[in-house]
CSV table of C-alpha atoms in Angstrom, one decimal:
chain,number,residue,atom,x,y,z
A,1,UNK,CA,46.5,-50.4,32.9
A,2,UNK,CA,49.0,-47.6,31.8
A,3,UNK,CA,47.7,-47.9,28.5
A,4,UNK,CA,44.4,-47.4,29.1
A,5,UNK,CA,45.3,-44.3,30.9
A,6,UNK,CA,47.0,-42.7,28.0
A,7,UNK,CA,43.7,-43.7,25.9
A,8,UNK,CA,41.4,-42.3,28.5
A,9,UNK,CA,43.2,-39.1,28.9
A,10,UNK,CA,43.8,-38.4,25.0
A,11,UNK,CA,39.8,-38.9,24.6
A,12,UNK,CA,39.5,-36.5,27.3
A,13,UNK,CA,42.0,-34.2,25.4
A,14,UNK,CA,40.3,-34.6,22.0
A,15,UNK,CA,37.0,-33.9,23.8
A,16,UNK,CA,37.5,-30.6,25.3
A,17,UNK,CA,39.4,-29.6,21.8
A,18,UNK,CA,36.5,-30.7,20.1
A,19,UNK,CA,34.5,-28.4,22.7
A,20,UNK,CA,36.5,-25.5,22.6
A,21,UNK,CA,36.5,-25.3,19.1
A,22,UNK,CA,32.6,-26.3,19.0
A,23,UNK,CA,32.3,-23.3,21.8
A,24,UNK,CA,33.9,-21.3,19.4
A,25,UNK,CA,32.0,-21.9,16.1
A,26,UNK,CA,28.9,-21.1,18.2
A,27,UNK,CA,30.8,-17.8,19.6
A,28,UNK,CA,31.3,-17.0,16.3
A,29,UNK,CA,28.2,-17.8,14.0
A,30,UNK,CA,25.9,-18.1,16.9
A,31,UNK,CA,25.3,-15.4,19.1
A,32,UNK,CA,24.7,-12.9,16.5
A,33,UNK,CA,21.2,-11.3,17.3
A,34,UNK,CA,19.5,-11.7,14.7
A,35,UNK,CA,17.1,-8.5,13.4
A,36,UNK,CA,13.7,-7.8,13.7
A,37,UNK,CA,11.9,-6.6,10.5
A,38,UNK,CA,11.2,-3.1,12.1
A,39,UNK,CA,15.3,-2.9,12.8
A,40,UNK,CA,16.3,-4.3,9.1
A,41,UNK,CA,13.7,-1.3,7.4
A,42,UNK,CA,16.1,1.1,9.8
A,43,UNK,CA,19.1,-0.6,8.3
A,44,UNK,CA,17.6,-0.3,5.3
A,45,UNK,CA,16.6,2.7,5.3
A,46,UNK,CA,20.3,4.1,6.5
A,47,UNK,CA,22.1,2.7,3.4
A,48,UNK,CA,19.3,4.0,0.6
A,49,UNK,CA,18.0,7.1,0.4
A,50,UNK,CA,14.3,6.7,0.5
A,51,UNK,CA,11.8,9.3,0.5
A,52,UNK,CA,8.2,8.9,2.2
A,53,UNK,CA,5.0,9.8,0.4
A,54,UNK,CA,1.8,10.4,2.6
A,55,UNK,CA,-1.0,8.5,1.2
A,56,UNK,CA,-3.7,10.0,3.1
A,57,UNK,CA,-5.5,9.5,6.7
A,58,UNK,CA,-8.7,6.4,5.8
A,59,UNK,CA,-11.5,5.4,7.7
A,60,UNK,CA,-13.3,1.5,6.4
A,61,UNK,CA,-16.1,0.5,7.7
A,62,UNK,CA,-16.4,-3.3,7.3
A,63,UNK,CA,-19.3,-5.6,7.7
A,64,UNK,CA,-18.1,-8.3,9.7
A,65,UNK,CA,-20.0,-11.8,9.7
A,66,UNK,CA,-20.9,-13.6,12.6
A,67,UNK,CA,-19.8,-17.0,11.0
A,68,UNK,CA,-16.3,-16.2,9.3
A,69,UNK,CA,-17.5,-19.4,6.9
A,70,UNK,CA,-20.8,-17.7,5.4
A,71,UNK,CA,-21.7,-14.7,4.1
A,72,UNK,CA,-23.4,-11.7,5.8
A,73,UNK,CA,-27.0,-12.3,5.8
A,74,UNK,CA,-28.0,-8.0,4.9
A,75,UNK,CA,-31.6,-8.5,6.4
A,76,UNK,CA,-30.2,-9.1,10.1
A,77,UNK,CA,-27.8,-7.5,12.1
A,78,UNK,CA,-24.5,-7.9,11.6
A,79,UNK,CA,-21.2,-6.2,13.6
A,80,UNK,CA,-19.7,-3.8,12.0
A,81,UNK,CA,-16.1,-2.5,12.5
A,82,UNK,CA,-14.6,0.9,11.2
A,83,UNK,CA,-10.2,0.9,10.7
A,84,UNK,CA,-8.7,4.4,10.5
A,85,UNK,CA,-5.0,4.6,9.2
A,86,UNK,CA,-2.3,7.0,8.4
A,87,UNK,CA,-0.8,5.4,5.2
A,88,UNK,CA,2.9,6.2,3.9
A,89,UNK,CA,4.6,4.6,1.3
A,90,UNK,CA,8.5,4.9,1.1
A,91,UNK,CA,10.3,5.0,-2.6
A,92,UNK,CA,13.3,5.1,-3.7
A,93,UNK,CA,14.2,9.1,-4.3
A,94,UNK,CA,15.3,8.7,-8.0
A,95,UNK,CA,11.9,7.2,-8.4
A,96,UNK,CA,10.0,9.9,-6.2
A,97,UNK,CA,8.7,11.6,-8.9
A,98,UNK,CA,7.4,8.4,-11.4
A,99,UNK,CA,5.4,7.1,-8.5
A,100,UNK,CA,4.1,10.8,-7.3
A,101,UNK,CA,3.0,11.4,-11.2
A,102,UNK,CA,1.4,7.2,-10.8
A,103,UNK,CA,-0.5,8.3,-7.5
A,104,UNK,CA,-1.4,11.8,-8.7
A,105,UNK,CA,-3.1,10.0,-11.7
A,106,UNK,CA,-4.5,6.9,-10.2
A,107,UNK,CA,-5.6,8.4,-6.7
A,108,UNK,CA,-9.1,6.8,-7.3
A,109,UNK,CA,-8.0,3.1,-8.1
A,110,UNK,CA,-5.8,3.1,-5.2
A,111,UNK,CA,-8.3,4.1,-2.8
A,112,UNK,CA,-11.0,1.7,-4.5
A,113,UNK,CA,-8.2,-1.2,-4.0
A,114,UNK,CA,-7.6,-0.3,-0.8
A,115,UNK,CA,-11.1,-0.1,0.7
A,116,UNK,CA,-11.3,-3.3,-1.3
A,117,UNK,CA,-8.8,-5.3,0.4
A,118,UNK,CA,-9.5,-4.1,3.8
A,119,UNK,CA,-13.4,-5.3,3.3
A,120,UNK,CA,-12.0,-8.8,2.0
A,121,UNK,CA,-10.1,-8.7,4.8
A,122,UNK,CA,-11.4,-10.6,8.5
A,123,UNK,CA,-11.6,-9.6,11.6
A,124,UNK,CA,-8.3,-11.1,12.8
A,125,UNK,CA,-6.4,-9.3,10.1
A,126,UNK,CA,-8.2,-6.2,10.7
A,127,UNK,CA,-6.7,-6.7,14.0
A,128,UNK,CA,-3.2,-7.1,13.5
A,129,UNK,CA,-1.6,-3.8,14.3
A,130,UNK,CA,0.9,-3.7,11.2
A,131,UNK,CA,-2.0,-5.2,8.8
A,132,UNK,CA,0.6,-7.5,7.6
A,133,UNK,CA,-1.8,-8.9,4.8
A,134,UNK,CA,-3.6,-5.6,4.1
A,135,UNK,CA,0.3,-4.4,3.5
A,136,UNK,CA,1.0,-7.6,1.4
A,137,UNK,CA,-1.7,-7.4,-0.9
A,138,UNK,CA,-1.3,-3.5,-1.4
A,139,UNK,CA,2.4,-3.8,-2.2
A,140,UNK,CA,0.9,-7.0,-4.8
A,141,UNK,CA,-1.8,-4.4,-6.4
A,142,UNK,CA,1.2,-1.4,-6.9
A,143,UNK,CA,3.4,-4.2,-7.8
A,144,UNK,CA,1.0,-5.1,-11.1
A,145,UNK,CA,-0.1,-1.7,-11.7
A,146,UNK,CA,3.0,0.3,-11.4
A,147,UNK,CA,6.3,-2.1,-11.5
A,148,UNK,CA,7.9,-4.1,-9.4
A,149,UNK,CA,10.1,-2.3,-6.7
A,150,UNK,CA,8.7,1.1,-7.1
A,151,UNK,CA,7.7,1.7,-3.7
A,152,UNK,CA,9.3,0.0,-1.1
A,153,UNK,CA,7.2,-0.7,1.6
A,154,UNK,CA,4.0,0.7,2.8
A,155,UNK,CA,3.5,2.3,5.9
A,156,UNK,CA,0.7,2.2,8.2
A,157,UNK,CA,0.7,4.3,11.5
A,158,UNK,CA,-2.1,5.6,14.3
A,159,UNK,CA,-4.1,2.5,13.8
A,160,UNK,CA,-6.9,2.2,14.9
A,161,UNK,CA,-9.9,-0.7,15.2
A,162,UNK,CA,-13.4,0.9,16.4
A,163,UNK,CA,-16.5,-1.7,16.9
A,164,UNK,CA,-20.1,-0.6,16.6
C-alpha cells in the first residue's frame, strides 16, 4: 500500500510539473495579441519611411443586376449604385518620384482600370468598407504595369455607397 502511495504521489508531482511548465509555454508563446492588419500598416509604417500620394476623390456609378448569376437586361430597370472614394497610395520615399513620374504619365489607364474593376465588382464588394478586392486587384494592375513593390498599399478613405 506504501508503494502505491509513492506512485500516486510522484504522478501527481510529474503532473503539476508537466502543468506548470505547459502554463508556462502558453505564458510565453501564447498570450501574445496578435495584430490586426490596420495595427501592422502602423507598425509598418513606423519602421519605413513611406510617403502618401493622393490619387484623387472618384465617384462610380455601377449597374447592379437583380440576379447576381445573369447579366443586366439594358431594356428594364435595373438598381444602380454610385461609390465615392478618397484614394491614397503609400510608396516607399526613395521611389516617390518613379511612381509620381508613372502616375503623372498614366493618369488615364489608372482611372480606366479603376472604374473598371469597381464595375466588375458586386454589390457585396462594393460594400465592404475597405474594398478589400477593389484594393487587391488595383495593387495586381500597378503590380503588372509598374513593378512589383512600388507602391505599398492603397488607400481608400470617406467611403461611401449611394443607391438610386
Amino acid at each position: 500500500m506504501q508503494a502505491t502511495f509513492y506512485w500516486t504521489n510522484s504522478i501527481d508531482q510529474k503532473g503539476w510539473a508537466l502543468l506548470l511548465i505547459l502554463l508556462g509555454c502558453i505564458a510565453i508563446f501564447g498570450c501574445e495579441k496578435s495584430a490586426s492588419a490596420d495595427e501592422e500598416l502602423l507598425l509598418s509604417l513606423e519602421k519605413r519611411d513611406w510617403v502618401e500620394i493622393d490619387l484623387g476623390r472618384f465617384t462610380i456609378t455601377v449597374l447592379i443586376a437583380d440576379d447576381p448569376n445573369r447579366h443586366p437586361d439594358f431594356n428594364t430597370y435595373q438598381e444602380s449604385v454610385a461609390l465615392h472614394y478618397q484614394l491614397h497610395c503609400l510608396v516607399a520615399k526613395e521611389q516617390e518620384q518613379r511612381v509620381r513620374t508613372y502616375l503623372e504619365d498614366s493618369k488615364g489607364e489608372l482611372s480606366d482600370e479603376i472604374i473598371r474593376t469597381c464595375r466588375h465588382a458586386n454589390l457585396i464588394d462594393l460594400a465592404d468598407p475597405e474594398l478589400q478586392l477593389i484594393r487587391s486587384q488595383l495593387r495586381d494592375y500597378t503590380e503588372e504595369t509598374m513593378g512589383r513593390g512600388l507602391i505599398k498599399r492603397f488607400v481608400f478613405s470617406d467611403v461611401t455607397l449611394e443607391r438610386f
